PDB file of C-alpha atoms in Angstrom:
ATOM      1  CA  PRO W 133      90.328  44.620 -83.654  1.00 59.00           C
ATOM      2  CA  THR W 134      86.905  45.936 -82.333  1.00 62.00           C
ATOM      3  CA  SER W 135      85.880  42.370 -81.270  1.00 67.00           C
ATOM      4  CA  ALA W 136      88.786  41.915 -79.146  1.00 70.00           C
ATOM      5  CA  VAL W 137      88.392  45.335 -77.479  1.00 71.00           C
ATOM      6  CA  ASN W 138      84.643  44.551 -77.043  1.00 87.00           C
ATOM      7  CA  ALA W 139      85.430  41.381 -75.207  1.00 91.00           C
ATOM      8  CA  GLU W 140      87.934  42.721 -73.069  1.00 92.00           C
ATOM      9  CA  VAL W 141      85.471  45.494 -71.982  1.00 93.00           C
ATOM     10  CA  GLY W 142      82.888  43.043 -71.165  1.00 93.00           C
ATOM     11  CA  TYR W 143      85.158  40.917 -69.046  1.00 94.00           C
ATOM     12  CA  ARG W 144      86.200  43.924 -66.970  1.00 92.00           C
ATOM     13  CA  ALA W 145      82.560  45.176 -66.654  1.00 91.00           C
ATOM     14  CA  LEU W 146      81.490  41.801 -65.167  1.00 91.00           C
ATOM     15  CA  SER W 147      84.673  41.496 -63.231  1.00 89.00           C
ATOM     16  CA  SER W 148      83.925  44.716 -61.268  1.00 88.00           C
ATOM     17  CA  THR W 149      80.751  43.396 -59.872  1.00 85.00           C
ATOM     18  CA  PHE W 150      82.773  41.287 -57.408  1.00 84.00           C
ATOM     19  CA  PRO W 151      86.348  41.976 -56.351  1.00 78.00           C
ATOM     20  CA  SER W 152      87.213  38.262 -56.298  1.00 84.00           C
ATOM     21  CA  ILE W 153      85.783  37.764 -59.836  1.00 90.00           C
ATOM     22  CA  THR W 154      88.452  37.678 -62.402  1.00 92.00           C
ATOM     23  CA  THR W 155      88.554  37.227 -66.288  1.00 93.00           C
ATOM     24  CA  GLN W 156      90.143  33.809 -65.868  1.00 94.00           C
ATOM     25  CA  TRP W 157      87.442  32.676 -63.324  1.00 94.00           C
ATOM     26  CA  LEU W 158      84.825  33.788 -65.807  1.00 95.00           C
ATOM     27  CA  ILE W 159      86.474  31.789 -68.537  1.00 94.00           C
ATOM     28  CA  ASP W 160      86.828  28.722 -66.231  1.00 93.00           C
ATOM     29  CA  HIS W 161      83.087  28.941 -65.776  1.00 92.00           C
ATOM     30  CA  ARG W 162      82.483  28.818 -69.511  1.00 91.00           C
ATOM     31  CA  PHE W 163      81.939  32.493 -70.026  1.00 94.00           C
ATOM     32  CA  SER W 164      83.215  32.993 -73.466  1.00 94.00           C
ATOM     33  CA  ASP W 165      84.475  35.960 -75.474  1.00 93.00           C
ATOM     34  CA  GLU W 166      81.002  35.977 -77.437  1.00 93.00           C
ATOM     35  CA  ASP W 167      79.614  36.347 -74.020  1.00 93.00           C
ATOM     36  CA  ALA W 168      81.789  39.088 -73.102  1.00 94.00           C
ATOM     37  CA  ARG W 169      81.245  40.948 -76.445  1.00 93.00           C
ATOM     38  CA  GLU W 170      77.554  40.650 -75.945  1.00 91.00           C
ATOM     39  CA  MET W 171      78.223  42.330 -72.184  1.00 92.00           C
ATOM     40  CA  ALA W 172      80.044  45.024 -73.640  1.00 92.00           C
ATOM     41  CA  LEU W 173      77.614  45.998 -76.434  1.00 90.00           C
ATOM     42  CA  THR W 174      74.266  45.462 -74.476  1.00 89.00           C
ATOM     43  CA  GLY W 175      75.227  45.744 -70.766  1.00 89.00           C
ATOM     44  CA  THR W 176      74.115  42.225 -70.169  1.00 88.00           C
ATOM     45  CA  ALA W 177      74.563  38.522 -71.564  1.00 89.00           C
ATOM     46  CA  ARG W 178      72.644  35.398 -71.640  1.00 88.00           C
ATOM     47  CA  HIS W 179      75.283  33.366 -69.644  1.00 92.00           C
ATOM     48  CA  PRO W 180      73.882  32.950 -66.199  1.00 93.00           C
ATOM     49  CA  VAL W 181      76.881  34.130 -64.413  1.00 94.00           C
ATOM     50  CA  VAL W 182      75.667  37.565 -65.263  1.00 93.00           C
ATOM     51  CA  GLY W 183      72.313  37.208 -63.442  1.00 92.00           C
ATOM     52  CA  LEU W 184      74.002  35.484 -60.546  1.00 94.00           C
ATOM     53  CA  LEU W 185      76.602  37.921 -59.895  1.00 93.00           C
ATOM     54  CA  ARG W 186      74.089  40.972 -60.194  1.00 90.00           C
ATOM     55  CA  SER W 187      71.483  39.533 -57.947  1.00 91.00           C
ATOM     56  CA  ALA W 188      74.092  38.544 -55.233  1.00 91.00           C
ATOM     57  CA  GLN W 189      75.106  42.329 -54.817  1.00 87.00           C
ATOM     58  CA  GLY W 190      74.234  43.292 -51.308  1.00 85.00           C
ATOM     59  CA  SER W 191      74.240  39.811 -50.100  1.00 89.00           C
ATOM     60  CA  THR W 192      76.914  37.635 -48.327  1.00 91.00           C
ATOM     61  CA  ILE W 193      77.187  35.146 -51.195  1.00 92.00           C
ATOM     62  CA  SER W 194      80.697  33.824 -51.681  1.00 90.00           C
ATOM     63  CA  PRO W 195      82.852  32.838 -54.625  1.00 89.00           C
ATOM     64  CA  ALA W 196      82.543  29.356 -53.297  1.00 92.00           C
ATOM     65  CA  ASP W 197      78.660  29.797 -53.542  1.00 94.00           C
ATOM     66  CA  PHE W 198      78.899  30.811 -57.198  1.00 94.00           C
ATOM     67  CA  ASN W 199      81.085  27.842 -57.877  1.00 94.00           C
ATOM     68  CA  ALA W 200      78.645  25.582 -56.299  1.00 95.00           C
ATOM     69  CA  ILE W 201      75.783  26.770 -58.488  1.00 96.00           C
ATOM     70  CA  LEU W 202      77.671  26.998 -61.671  1.00 95.00           C
ATOM     71  CA  THR W 203      79.299  23.529 -61.357  1.00 94.00           C
ATOM     72  CA  MET W 204      75.662  22.130 -61.028  1.00 95.00           C
ATOM     73  CA  LEU W 205      74.776  23.333 -64.622  1.00 94.00           C
ATOM     74  CA  GLN W 206      74.509  20.717 -67.221  1.00 91.00           C
ATOM     75  CA  SER W 207      75.096  21.625 -70.956  1.00 88.00           C
ATOM     76  CA  ASN W 208      71.802  21.512 -72.861  1.00 82.00           C
ATOM     77  CA  PRO W 209      72.428  18.887 -75.691  1.00 70.00           C
ATOM     78  CA  GLY W 210      68.853  18.851 -76.930  1.00 70.00           C
ATOM     79  CA  ASN W 211      65.957  21.168 -75.982  1.00 78.00           C
ATOM     80  CA  ARG W 212      65.608  20.842 -72.325  1.00 81.00           C
ATOM     81  CA  PHE W 213      63.218  23.803 -72.345  1.00 84.00           C
ATOM     82  CA  LYS W 214      60.684  22.106 -74.886  1.00 85.00           C
ATOM     83  CA  ASP W 215      58.118  21.148 -71.994  1.00 87.00           C
ATOM     84  CA  LEU W 216      58.403  24.615 -70.354  1.00 90.00           C
ATOM     85  CA  ARG W 217      57.753  26.434 -73.537  1.00 87.00           C
ATOM     86  CA  ALA W 218      54.771  24.285 -74.491  1.00 90.00           C
ATOM     87  CA  LEU W 219      53.367  24.805 -71.122  1.00 92.00           C
ATOM     88  CA  ALA W 220      53.814  28.552 -71.144  1.00 91.00           C
ATOM     89  CA  LYS W 221      52.955  29.159 -74.674  1.00 90.00           C
ATOM     90  CA  GLY W 222      50.429  32.045 -74.903  1.00 90.00           C
ATOM     91  CA  MET W 223      50.023  32.203 -71.041  1.00 92.00           C
ATOM     92  CA  ASP W 224      51.947  35.441 -70.818  1.00 84.00           C
ATOM     93  CA  ALA W 225      49.077  37.324 -72.427  1.00 84.00           C
ATOM     94  CA  ASN W 226      47.450  37.038 -68.949  1.00 84.00           C
ATOM     95  CA  ILE W 227      50.210  38.880 -67.050  1.00 87.00           C
ATOM     96  CA  ASP W 228      49.133  42.376 -65.894  1.00 88.00           C
ATOM     97  CA  LEU W 229      52.271  44.163 -64.825  1.00 82.00           C
ATOM     98  CA  ARG W 230      49.945  46.437 -62.536  1.00 86.00           C
ATOM     99  CA  GLU W 231      48.399  43.409 -61.049  1.00 90.00           C
ATOM    100  CA  PRO W 232      51.129  41.067 -59.954  1.00 90.00           C
ATOM    101  CA  TRP W 233      49.023  39.095 -57.496  1.00 90.00           C
ATOM    102  CA  ARG W 234      45.917  38.663 -59.747  1.00 91.00           C
ATOM    103  CA  SER W 235      48.357  37.803 -62.510  1.00 93.00           C
ATOM    104  CA  GLY W 236      50.081  35.208 -60.471  1.00 95.00           C
ATOM    105  CA  TYR W 237      46.827  33.573 -59.225  1.00 95.00           C
ATOM    106  CA  HIS W 238      45.645  33.363 -62.894  1.00 95.00           C
ATOM    107  CA  LEU W 239      48.581  31.819 -64.297  1.00 96.00           C
ATOM    108  CA  ALA W 240      48.562  29.256 -61.529  1.00 97.00           C
ATOM    109  CA  ARG W 241      45.067  28.240 -62.341  1.00 96.00           C
ATOM    110  CA  LEU W 242      46.032  28.030 -66.204  1.00 96.00           C
ATOM    111  CA  VAL W 243      49.089  25.746 -65.275  1.00 97.00           C
ATOM    112  CA  ARG W 244      47.028  23.408 -63.091  1.00 97.00           C
ATOM    113  CA  ALA W 245      44.421  23.184 -65.812  1.00 96.00           C
ATOM    114  CA  GLU W 246      47.062  22.447 -68.494  1.00 95.00           C
ATOM    115  CA  LEU W 247      48.590  19.782 -66.480  1.00 95.00           C
ATOM    116  CA  GLY W 248      45.216  18.178 -65.930  1.00 95.00           C
ATOM    117  CA  GLN W 249      44.931  19.177 -62.260  1.00 95.00           C
ATOM    118  CA  LYS W 250      41.402  19.692 -60.513  1.00 94.00           C
ATOM    119  CA  GLU W 251      40.735  23.280 -59.360  1.00 93.00           C
ATOM    120  CA  THR W 252      41.263  22.197 -55.789  1.00 94.00           C
ATOM    121  CA  GLY W 253      43.506  19.729 -54.182  1.00 93.00           C
ATOM    122  CA  TYR W 254      46.906  18.615 -53.682  1.00 96.00           C
ATOM    123  CA  PHE W 255      49.747  19.464 -56.223  1.00 97.00           C
ATOM    124  CA  ASP W 256      52.777  17.294 -56.584  1.00 97.00           C
ATOM    125  CA  ILE W 257      55.310  20.082 -57.426  1.00 98.00           C
ATOM    126  CA  GLU W 258      58.381  17.751 -57.179  1.00 97.00           C
ATOM    127  CA  THR W 259      56.894  15.275 -59.949  1.00 97.00           C
ATOM    128  CA  ALA W 260      55.594  18.019 -61.889  1.00 96.00           C
ATOM    129  CA  ILE W 261      59.079  19.556 -62.168  1.00 96.00           C
ATOM    130  CA  GLN W 262      60.808  16.328 -62.688  1.00 95.00           C
ATOM    131  CA  ASN W 263      58.493  15.751 -65.787  1.00 94.00           C
ATOM    132  CA  MET W 264      59.536  19.211 -67.123  1.00 93.00           C
ATOM    133  CA  LYS W 265      63.147  17.918 -67.007  1.00 92.00           C
ATOM    134  CA  ILE W 266      64.238  20.737 -64.535  1.00 95.00           C
ATOM    135  CA  ASP W 267      67.279  19.684 -62.449  1.00 96.00           C
ATOM    136  CA  VAL W 268      66.943  20.241 -58.799  1.00 97.00           C
ATOM    137  CA  TYR W 269      69.710  20.145 -56.219  1.00 97.00           C
ATOM    138  CA  ASP W 270      70.101  20.823 -52.636  1.00 97.00           C
ATOM    139  CA  VAL W 271      72.967  23.137 -51.858  1.00 97.00           C
ATOM    140  CA  SER W 272      74.208  24.702 -48.540  1.00 97.00           C
ATOM    141  CA  LEU W 273      75.163  28.537 -49.065  1.00 96.00           C
ATOM    142  CA  THR W 274      77.187  30.794 -46.905  1.00 94.00           C
ATOM    143  CA  ASP W 275      74.238  33.324 -46.967  1.00 94.00           C
ATOM    144  CA  GLN W 276      71.556  31.563 -44.935  1.00 94.00           C
ATOM    145  CA  THR W 277      69.026  34.190 -45.981  1.00 94.00           C
ATOM    146  CA  ILE W 278      69.038  33.056 -49.619  1.00 95.00           C
ATOM    147  CA  LEU W 279      66.260  30.606 -50.370  1.00 96.00           C
ATOM    148  CA  ALA W 280      67.387  29.430 -53.764  1.00 97.00           C
ATOM    149  CA  ALA W 281      69.065  30.008 -56.820  1.00 96.00           C
ATOM    150  CA  CYS W 282      67.297  29.507 -60.426  1.00 96.00           C
ATOM    151  CA  VAL W 283      68.878  29.334 -63.693  1.00 95.00           C
ATOM    152  CA  GLY W 284      67.067  29.321 -67.159  1.00 91.00           C
ATOM    153  CA  SER W 285      69.589  29.793 -69.985  1.00 87.00           C
ATOM    154  CA  PRO W 286      69.703  28.276 -73.513  1.00 82.00           C
ATOM    155  CA  GLN W 287      73.170  26.781 -72.959  1.00 85.00           C
ATOM    156  CA  PHE W 288      72.299  24.800 -70.013  1.00 90.00           C
ATOM    157  CA  ALA W 289      69.502  22.764 -68.513  1.00 92.00           C
ATOM    158  CA  PRO W 290      67.063  24.317 -66.355  1.00 94.00           C
ATOM    159  CA  LEU W 291      68.234  24.465 -62.951  1.00 96.00           C
ATOM    160  CA  ILE W 292      66.700  25.185 -59.249  1.00 98.00           C
ATOM    161  CA  ALA W 293      69.135  24.879 -56.295  1.00 98.00           C
ATOM    162  CA  ILE W 294      67.362  24.790 -52.898  1.00 98.00           C
ATOM    163  CA  ASN W 295      69.507  26.455 -50.009  1.00 97.00           C
ATOM    164  CA  ILE W 296      69.118  23.837 -47.289  1.00 97.00           C
ATOM    165  CA  ALA W 297      71.055  26.356 -44.884  1.00 96.00           C
ATOM    166  CA  CYS W 298      67.967  28.463 -45.072  1.00 96.00           C
ATOM    167  CA  ASP W 299      65.262  27.539 -42.433  1.00 94.00           C
ATOM    168  CA  ASP W 300      62.455  29.034 -44.712  1.00 93.00           C
ATOM    169  CA  ALA W 301      63.372  26.837 -47.650  1.00 95.00           C
ATOM    170  CA  LYS W 302      64.596  23.463 -46.193  1.00 87.00           C
ATOM    171  CA  GLY W 303      61.058  22.368 -44.583  1.00 91.00           C
ATOM    172  CA  PRO W 304      58.445  20.363 -46.506  1.00 94.00           C
ATOM    173  CA  SER W 305      56.449  23.761 -47.051  1.00 96.00           C
ATOM    174  CA  GLY W 306      59.265  26.058 -47.692  1.00 96.00           C
ATOM    175  CA  ARG W 307      60.656  23.760 -50.189  1.00 97.00           C
ATOM    176  CA  ARG W 308      57.351  23.164 -52.001  1.00 98.00           C
ATOM    177  CA  ILE W 309      56.648  27.092 -52.098  1.00 97.00           C
ATOM    178  CA  THR W 310      60.373  27.679 -53.224  1.00 97.00           C
ATOM    179  CA  LEU W 311      59.948  25.172 -55.957  1.00 98.00           C
ATOM    180  CA  ALA W 312      56.633  26.651 -57.197  1.00 98.00           C
ATOM    181  CA  HIS W 313      58.022  30.145 -57.023  1.00 97.00           C
ATOM    182  CA  GLU W 314      61.117  29.205 -59.195  1.00 96.00           C
ATOM    183  CA  LEU W 315      58.811  27.278 -61.718  1.00 97.00           C
ATOM    184  CA  CYS W 316      56.946  30.500 -62.315  1.00 96.00           C
ATOM    185  CA  HIS W 317      60.303  32.291 -63.122  1.00 94.00           C
ATOM    186  CA  LEU W 318      61.287  29.683 -65.341  1.00 94.00           C
ATOM    187  CA  LEU W 319      57.838  29.640 -67.132  1.00 94.00           C
ATOM    188  CA  PHE W 320      57.206  33.416 -67.327  1.00 92.00           C
ATOM    189  CA  ASP W 321      60.100  35.434 -66.496  1.00 87.00           C
ATOM    190  CA  ARG W 322      62.728  34.406 -69.074  1.00 76.00           C
ATOM    191  CA  SER W 323      63.183  37.369 -71.656  1.00 61.00           C
ATOM    192  CA  ARG W 324      61.630  36.094 -74.750  1.00 51.00           C
ATOM    193  CA  MET W 325      62.220  32.403 -73.176  1.00 46.00           C
ATOM    194  CA  GLN W 326      65.808  33.017 -73.588  1.00 59.00           C
ATOM    195  CA  SER W 327      67.567  33.588 -70.066  1.00 77.00           C
ATOM    196  CA  PHE W 328      66.952  33.979 -66.320  1.00 88.00           C
ATOM    197  CA  ALA W 329      69.422  33.566 -63.499  1.00 92.00           C
ATOM    198  CA  ARG W 330      69.120  34.742 -60.038  1.00 92.00           C
ATOM    199  CA  PHE W 331      69.621  34.154 -56.431  1.00 94.00           C
ATOM    200  CA  GLU W 332      66.392  34.512 -54.338  1.00 93.00           C
ATOM    201  CA  GLY W 333      65.513  35.950 -50.926  1.00 90.00           C
ATOM    202  CA  GLY W 334      67.305  37.784 -48.236  1.00 86.00           C
ATOM    203  CA  ALA W 335      69.356  40.699 -49.711  1.00 80.00           C
ATOM    204  CA  ALA W 336      69.570  39.436 -53.300  1.00 81.00           C
ATOM    205  CA  GLN W 337      68.389  41.899 -55.731  1.00 79.00           C
ATOM    206  CA  SER W 338      65.247  41.287 -57.469  1.00 77.00           C
ATOM    207  CA  ASP W 339      62.170  42.961 -59.105  1.00 82.00           C
ATOM    208  CA  ARG W 340      59.590  43.472 -56.466  1.00 86.00           C
ATOM    209  CA  LEU W 341      56.527  42.978 -58.797  1.00 88.00           C
ATOM    210  CA  ILE W 342      58.007  40.037 -60.370  1.00 90.00           C
ATOM    211  CA  GLU W 343      58.581  38.501 -56.925  1.00 92.00           C
ATOM    212  CA  MET W 344      55.014  39.275 -55.957  1.00 92.00           C
ATOM    213  CA  ARG W 345      53.607  37.481 -59.053  1.00 93.00           C
ATOM    214  CA  ALA W 346      55.725  34.479 -58.409  1.00 95.00           C
ATOM    215  CA  ASN W 347      54.641  34.359 -54.657  1.00 94.00           C
ATOM    216  CA  ALA W 348      51.042  34.502 -55.734  1.00 95.00           C
ATOM    217  CA  PHE W 349      51.511  31.858 -58.339  1.00 97.00           C
ATOM    218  CA  ALA W 350      53.265  29.505 -56.008  1.00 97.00           C
ATOM    219  CA  VAL W 351      50.522  29.499 -53.153  1.00 97.00           C
ATOM    220  CA  GLU W 352      47.805  29.232 -55.595  1.00 97.00           C
ATOM    221  CA  LEU W 353      49.413  26.373 -57.561  1.00 98.00           C
ATOM    222  CA  LEU W 354      49.890  24.481 -54.308  1.00 98.00           C
ATOM    223  CA  ALA W 355      46.747  25.561 -52.254  1.00 97.00           C
ATOM    224  CA  PRO W 356      44.149  26.939 -54.803  1.00 97.00           C
ATOM    225  CA  ILE W 357      41.981  29.494 -53.104  1.00 96.00           C
ATOM    226  CA  LYS W 358      38.742  27.455 -54.126  1.00 95.00           C
ATOM    227  CA  SER W 359      39.784  24.890 -51.725  1.00 96.00           C
ATOM    228  CA  PHE W 360      38.971  27.352 -48.883  1.00 96.00           C
ATOM    229  CA  VAL W 361      35.532  28.521 -50.161  1.00 94.00           C
ATOM    230  CA  LYS W 362      32.695  26.848 -48.064  1.00 93.00           C
ATOM    231  CA  PRO W 363      29.649  25.217 -49.527  1.00 93.00           C
ATOM    232  CA  ASP W 364      27.530  28.414 -49.155  1.00 93.00           C
ATOM    233  CA  GLY W 365      30.242  30.225 -51.345  1.00 89.00           C
ATOM    234  CA  THR W 366      31.807  32.198 -48.479  1.00 90.00           C
ATOM    235  CA  LEU W 367      35.455  32.027 -47.863  1.00 93.00           C
ATOM    236  CA  MET W 368      36.577  30.217 -44.751  1.00 94.00           C
ATOM    237  CA  THR W 369      38.028  32.092 -41.778  1.00 94.00           C
ATOM    238  CA  ASP W 370      41.713  32.234 -41.195  1.00 94.00           C
ATOM    239  CA  GLU W 371      41.414  29.636 -38.390  1.00 95.00           C
ATOM    240  CA  GLU W 372      39.270  27.211 -40.691  1.00 96.00           C
ATOM    241  CA  ALA W 373      41.834  27.599 -43.543  1.00 96.00           C
ATOM    242  CA  GLU W 374      44.753  26.923 -41.380  1.00 96.00           C
ATOM    243  CA  LYS W 375      43.449  23.556 -40.523  1.00 96.00           C
ATOM    244  CA  LEU W 376      43.965  22.397 -44.202  1.00 96.00           C
ATOM    245  CA  SER W 377      47.670  23.149 -43.883  1.00 96.00           C
ATOM    246  CA  PRO W 378      48.810  19.503 -43.562  1.00 96.00           C
ATOM    247  CA  GLN W 379      46.465  18.508 -46.649  1.00 96.00           C
ATOM    248  CA  PHE W 380      48.459  20.827 -48.917  1.00 97.00           C
ATOM    249  CA  GLU W 381      51.891  20.635 -47.315  1.00 97.00           C
ATOM    250  CA  VAL W 382      51.769  24.458 -47.045  1.00 97.00           C
ATOM    251  CA  SER W 383      52.488  26.346 -43.735  1.00 96.00           C
ATOM    252  CA  THR W 384      49.695  27.823 -41.879  1.00 96.00           C
ATOM    253  CA  VAL W 385      51.368  31.255 -42.139  1.00 95.00           C
ATOM    254  CA  ALA W 386      51.232  31.115 -46.016  1.00 95.00           C
ATOM    255  CA  ILE W 387      47.747  29.888 -46.169  1.00 96.00           C
ATOM    256  CA  ARG W 388      46.700  32.674 -43.782  1.00 95.00           C
ATOM    257  CA  ARG W 389      48.350  35.304 -46.007  1.00 93.00           C
ATOM    258  CA  HIS W 390      46.811  33.558 -49.079  1.00 93.00           C
ATOM    259  CA  VAL W 391      43.170  33.673 -47.554  1.00 94.00           C
ATOM    260  CA  GLN W 392      43.497  37.259 -46.188  1.00 92.00           C
ATOM    261  CA  ASN W 393      44.993  38.554 -49.631  1.00 89.00           C
ATOM    262  CA  HIS W 394      41.883  37.011 -51.475  1.00 87.00           C
ATOM    263  CA  ARG W 395      39.477  38.435 -48.963  1.00 86.00           C
ATOM    264  CA  HIS W 396      41.359  41.966 -49.516  1.00 82.00           C
ATOM    265  CA  GLN W 397      40.908  41.587 -53.391  1.00 77.00           C
ATOM    266  CA  GLN W 398      37.297  40.630 -52.953  1.00 71.00           C
ATOM    267  CA  ARG W 399      36.672  43.738 -50.927  1.00 69.00           C
ATOM    268  CA  ARG W 400      38.571  45.933 -53.477  1.00 63.00           C
ATOM    269  CA  LEU W 401      36.557  44.512 -56.483  1.00 53.00           C
ATOM    270  CA  HIS W 402      33.354  45.104 -54.312  1.00 43.00           C
ATOM    271  CA  TYR W 403      34.287  48.888 -53.856  1.00 49.00           C
ATOM    272  CA  GLU W 404      35.352  49.223 -57.617  1.00 45.00           C
ATOM    273  CA  PHE W 405      32.133  48.096 -59.018  1.00 37.00           C
ATOM    274  CA  SER W 406      29.542  48.913 -56.492  1.00 37.00           C
TER     275      SER W 406
END
């Protein structure tokens, strides 16, 4: 039957991404014949194993790492995405694919406002994510350059797994930035609010513009640029801004880049409209 042939083609196509991934391995990780047929017919499937396998190509992610992430996934008995959908509703109209940094900044401001946060000040990302019913786990992956794994798929509860083997992710600042970055993906990068699954960082494959937007979102959510504007309306120097690093639990490096990028945008706008 056509359906059986399609399923076989789908299993074979996905197994070819990694030599150690077999049809039985996929079945054991809840990848179904329906998923395989979708893979055969469209070249992709909503099951998170597809995004994880594809993003891991070129990295040193191992089968044990896949197992670790996939076994964390909890079935979605109700609608665990309800709060995410409600928060993101209508905000994607503010995404300009040509301006990822500006879009990320604007989305972060909208999210802060929607959650009742002031335009400046500390943002408790751990509590916000918990309130959104996103599962967060620590995991130690063999590829120490990978920051995290993120899964948003209708079959499972939303998941962020922080790689504590990665120096850039395990410290307070790195963890906060990584959580905020992944929150951006869960809110705005799930195709029609359906599915997203990816390893982040290192050699993991990703869309550069989407990553730029998520980076901008993360730093603006945690350390709003208005916090670095002086009473006379001018932007703080890099050195002045870095002194506020402990207040936001964001690294001096991230704050310096944040302020420099905003300064660059101000200059560009001045040239465009002068």
